[in-house]
XYZ file of N, CA and C in Angstrom:
342
model
N 19.419 -0.359 3.524
C 18.371 -1.328 3.879
C 17.181 -0.591 4.476
N 15.995 -1.044 4.083
C 14.748 -0.486 4.604
C 13.880 -1.647 5.065
N 13.322 -1.511 6.250
C 12.380 -2.501 6.752
C 10.989 -1.881 6.759
N 10.004 -2.662 6.347
C 8.632 -2.176 6.223
C 7.687 -3.089 6.988
N 6.790 -2.489 7.745
C 5.801 -3.257 8.498
C 4.422 -2.672 8.239
N 3.530 -3.502 7.716
C 2.161 -3.068 7.439
C 1.253 -3.396 8.617
N 0.177 -2.634 8.723
C -0.858 -2.916 9.716
C -2.175 -2.349 9.213
N -3.269 -2.780 9.826
C -4.573 -2.210 9.519
C -5.492 -3.082 8.705
N -5.016 -4.235 8.273
C -5.890 -5.114 7.507
C -6.970 -5.733 8.380
N -7.908 -6.406 7.730
C -8.969 -7.047 8.486
C -10.141 -7.395 7.598
N -11.244 -7.721 8.250
C -12.475 -8.093 7.557
C -13.437 -6.915 7.593
N -14.000 -6.588 6.446
C -14.939 -5.481 6.354
C -16.029 -5.842 5.343
N -17.200 -5.284 5.550
C -18.292 -5.528 4.610
C -18.144 -4.638 3.380
N -18.693 -5.081 2.290
C -18.687 -4.285 1.073
C -19.290 -2.912 1.353
N -18.646 -1.896 0.817
C -19.065 -0.523 1.054
C -18.384 0.126 2.235
N -17.677 -0.661 3.009
C -16.992 -0.144 4.191
C -15.645 0.456 3.876
N -14.939 0.820 4.952
C -13.644 1.482 4.822
C -12.613 0.834 5.738
N -11.363 0.945 5.327
C -10.232 0.514 6.135
C -9.076 1.463 5.849
N -8.190 1.610 6.829
C -6.959 2.360 6.594
C -5.767 1.472 6.911
N -4.918 1.316 5.922
C -3.687 0.563 6.093
C -2.543 1.526 6.416
N -1.628 1.052 7.231
C -0.442 1.836 7.570
C 0.806 1.042 7.241
N 1.865 1.757 6.908
C 3.151 1.135 6.648
C 4.220 1.959 7.356
N 4.931 1.320 8.261
C 6.002 1.993 8.988
C 7.347 1.541 8.435
N 8.161 2.506 8.064
C 9.482 2.210 7.508
C 10.567 2.539 8.516
N 11.568 1.685 8.584
C 12.747 1.939 9.409
C 13.983 1.627 8.595
N 15.121 2.111 9.061
C 16.367 1.896 8.327
C 16.752 3.140 7.552
N 17.152 2.963 6.322
C 17.637 4.076 5.484
C 16.459 4.835 4.862
N 15.621 5.382 5.713
C 14.364 5.975 5.241
C 14.582 7.238 4.423
N 15.665 7.958 4.653
C 15.879 9.202 3.924
C 16.380 8.948 2.505
N 16.635 7.693 2.160
C 17.042 7.331 0.802
C 15.875 6.836 -0.039
N 14.672 6.814 0.544
C 13.509 6.291 -0.179
C 13.090 7.257 -1.277
N 12.992 6.751 -2.495
C 12.574 7.568 -3.642
C 11.060 7.564 -3.820
N 10.452 6.438 -3.504
C 9.005 6.309 -3.655
C 8.528 5.168 -2.771
N 7.266 5.266 -2.379
C 6.636 4.187 -1.625
C 5.300 3.871 -2.273
N 4.873 2.648 -2.101
C 3.617 2.286 -2.728
C 2.948 1.116 -2.052
N 1.732 0.877 -2.482
C 0.963 -0.279 -2.042
C 0.693 -1.180 -3.245
N 0.917 -2.447 -3.044
C 0.592 -3.468 -4.023
C -0.350 -4.453 -3.357
N -1.034 -5.237 -4.171
C -1.893 -6.275 -3.616
C -1.832 -7.535 -4.470
N -2.094 -8.634 -3.813
C -2.117 -9.908 -4.515
C -3.309 -10.711 -4.024
N -4.236 -10.935 -4.952
C -5.409 -11.752 -4.654
C -5.075 -13.218 -4.912
N -5.829 -14.129 -4.305
C -5.556 -15.559 -4.514
C -5.574 -15.926 -5.987
N -4.528 -16.597 -6.438
C -4.460 -17.039 -7.811
C -4.122 -15.964 -8.820
N -3.802 -14.770 -8.345
C -3.493 -13.666 -9.265
C -2.101 -13.121 -8.994
N -1.606 -12.359 -9.966
C -0.298 -11.739 -9.806
C -0.395 -10.500 -8.915
N 0.702 -10.164 -8.315
C 0.761 -8.942 -7.509
C 0.594 -7.744 -8.449
N -0.215 -6.769 -8.028
C -0.466 -5.603 -8.855
C -0.302 -4.318 -8.049
N 0.066 -3.269 -8.770
C 0.210 -1.968 -8.140
C -1.158 -1.398 -7.801
N -1.294 -0.881 -6.593
C -2.521 -0.216 -6.174
C -2.335 1.296 -6.236
N -1.274 1.785 -5.596
C -1.021 3.226 -5.562
C 0.437 3.461 -5.215
N 0.952 4.601 -5.669
C 2.335 4.953 -5.399
C 2.413 6.431 -5.058
N 3.317 6.764 -4.164
C 3.567 8.164 -3.823
C 5.072 8.385 -3.862
N 5.485 9.409 -4.578
C 6.908 9.680 -4.760
C 7.397 10.672 -3.714
N 8.703 10.811 -3.626
C 9.273 11.679 -2.601
C 8.804 13.120 -2.761
N 8.494 13.529 -3.990
C 8.005 14.892 -4.206
C 6.522 15.054 -3.938
N 5.845 13.945 -3.663
C 4.427 14.005 -3.317
C 3.467 13.601 -4.422
N 3.976 13.397 -5.635
C 3.064 13.003 -6.708
C 2.585 11.573 -6.491
N 1.383 11.301 -6.979
C 0.770 9.990 -6.759
C 0.210 9.425 -8.059
N 0.081 8.120 -8.085
C -0.605 7.417 -9.169
C -1.425 6.286 -8.568
N -2.538 5.988 -9.224
C -3.427 4.944 -8.744
C -3.781 3.983 -9.878
N -4.036 2.752 -9.500
C -4.611 1.808 -10.455
C -6.014 2.285 -10.793
N -6.440 2.064 -12.032
C -7.767 2.513 -12.454
C -8.855 1.905 -11.567
N -8.634 0.705 -11.105
C -9.661 0.011 -10.331
C -9.923 0.638 -8.964
N -9.007 1.479 -8.483
C -9.179 2.061 -7.144
C -9.312 3.582 -7.175
N -9.177 4.185 -8.326
C -9.281 5.648 -8.419
C -10.616 6.131 -7.881
N -10.544 7.163 -7.054
C -11.750 7.721 -6.470
C -12.206 7.020 -5.213
N -11.604 5.866 -4.911
C -11.992 5.110 -3.709
C -10.855 5.018 -2.705
N -9.619 4.955 -3.186
C -8.452 4.804 -2.308
C -7.624 6.084 -2.351
N -6.991 6.393 -1.235
C -6.100 7.543 -1.164
C -4.812 7.150 -0.459
N -3.691 7.407 -1.129
C -2.386 7.135 -0.543
C -1.829 8.429 0.031
N -1.158 8.332 1.160
C -0.597 9.531 1.781
C 0.587 9.162 2.667
N 1.366 10.183 2.998
C 2.477 10.023 3.939
C 2.401 11.183 4.902
N 2.587 10.945 6.178
C 2.550 12.061 7.116
C 3.948 12.427 7.597
N 4.937 11.652 7.204
C 6.331 11.978 7.482
C 7.179 11.052 6.624
N 8.456 11.027 6.844
C 9.333 10.237 5.990
C 9.113 8.743 6.175
N 8.630 8.332 7.336
C 8.641 6.916 7.628
C 7.278 6.252 7.776
N 6.194 6.982 7.576
C 4.868 6.379 7.701
C 4.012 6.695 6.479
N 3.436 5.642 5.917
C 2.586 5.784 4.741
C 1.246 5.131 5.030
N 0.191 5.665 4.395
C -1.152 5.166 4.627
C -1.835 4.863 3.299
N -2.830 3.998 3.389
C -3.743 3.784 2.279
C -5.158 3.802 2.862
N -5.877 4.886 2.601
C -7.271 4.980 3.025
C -8.127 4.349 1.942
N -8.857 3.323 2.322
C -9.677 2.583 1.365
C -11.148 2.765 1.732
N -11.919 3.239 0.774
C -13.345 3.458 0.991
C -14.131 2.752 -0.105
N -15.430 2.617 0.131
C -16.312 1.946 -0.846
C -15.709 0.615 -1.281
N -15.273 -0.154 -0.318
C -14.587 -1.411 -0.622
C -15.518 -2.394 -1.297
N -14.939 -3.171 -2.203
C -15.666 -4.171 -2.962
C -15.067 -5.550 -2.677
N -15.838 -6.606 -2.864
C -15.277 -7.950 -2.662
C -14.020 -8.196 -3.503
N -13.959 -7.591 -4.678
C -12.782 -7.783 -5.528
C -11.544 -7.066 -5.010
N -11.684 -6.286 -3.942
C -10.517 -5.672 -3.305
C -9.850 -6.632 -2.320
N -10.459 -7.776 -2.109
C -9.889 -8.771 -1.205
C -8.529 -9.226 -1.709
N -7.517 -9.106 -0.846
C -6.152 -9.449 -1.242
C -5.227 -9.259 -0.049
N -4.010 -9.731 -0.211
C -2.943 -9.351 0.712
C -2.322 -8.071 0.173
N -2.262 -7.061 1.003
C -1.713 -5.766 0.604
C -0.293 -5.629 1.133
N 0.604 -5.271 0.230
C 2.019 -5.158 0.559
C 2.498 -3.722 0.431
N 3.303 -3.323 1.377
C 3.964 -2.031 1.322
C 5.284 -2.196 0.566
N 5.602 -1.219 -0.262
C 6.821 -1.259 -1.071
C 7.565 0.053 -0.937
N 8.885 -0.026 -0.907
C 9.724 1.173 -0.931
C 10.818 0.984 -1.962
N 11.089 2.030 -2.715
C 12.134 2.000 -3.730
C 13.286 2.876 -3.272
N 14.464 2.285 -3.199
C 15.672 2.996 -2.795
C 16.732 2.732 -3.860
N 17.032 3.766 -4.637
C 18.041 3.652 -5.696
C 17.819 2.410 -6.549
N 16.597 2.258 -7.021
C 16.182 1.182 -7.922
C 16.063 -0.179 -7.243
N 16.306 -0.248 -5.943
C 16.091 -1.493 -5.209
C 14.707 -1.462 -4.567
N 14.020 -2.602 -4.631
C 12.696 -2.702 -4.057
C 12.744 -3.431 -2.723
N 12.056 -2.851 -1.746
C 11.911 -3.474 -0.440
C 10.428 -3.722 -0.197
N 10.142 -4.835 0.495
C 8.749 -5.236 0.692
C 8.472 -5.550 2.147
N 7.245 -5.231 2.565
C 6.769 -5.710 3.836
C 6.235 -7.125 3.670
N 5.776 -7.698 4.779
C 5.270 -9.067 4.743
C 3.814 -9.137 4.327
N 3.134 -8.000 4.311
C 1.762 -7.956 3.844
C 0.734 -7.989 4.957
N -0.435 -7.457 4.649
C -1.567 -7.493 5.574
C -2.811 -7.868 4.771
N -3.607 -8.767 5.321
C -4.746 -9.303 4.596
C -5.973 -8.411 4.755
N -6.575 -8.086 3.629
C -7.846 -7.359 3.592
C -8.885 -8.273 2.967
N -9.958 -8.502 3.710
C -11.046 -9.344 3.212
C -12.327 -8.523 3.212
N -12.956 -8.437 2.044
C -14.197 -7.676 1.896
C -15.317 -8.664 1.623
N -16.279 -8.720 2.520
C -17.391 -9.646 2.362
C -18.554 -8.982 1.641
N -19.262 -9.783 0.887
C -20.393 -9.238 0.104
C -21.688 -9.277 0.901
């Protein structure tokens, strides 16, 4: 079992920056990959970025060059978001994959005003 808690969301103007954090507890040494997903109102949840245990990363095309995913230890993950756009407005969820099982945080709201 892995528990995930996100923080760092809020209201920001277009062009601004925010950093999201995700703290993992529980069976953290079994985590194969962690990632950020987002869900905008009326839309499906989508992958934003993922970082694997070996350090490799992938990003959605819509955030490449603007967002950076990182981990500073086994249990903390970040999403640095820059040049934010109104279309980045969504609830952002932290995800962890443990032996093909997905664990989710409760989400943190990011609102980008134009």
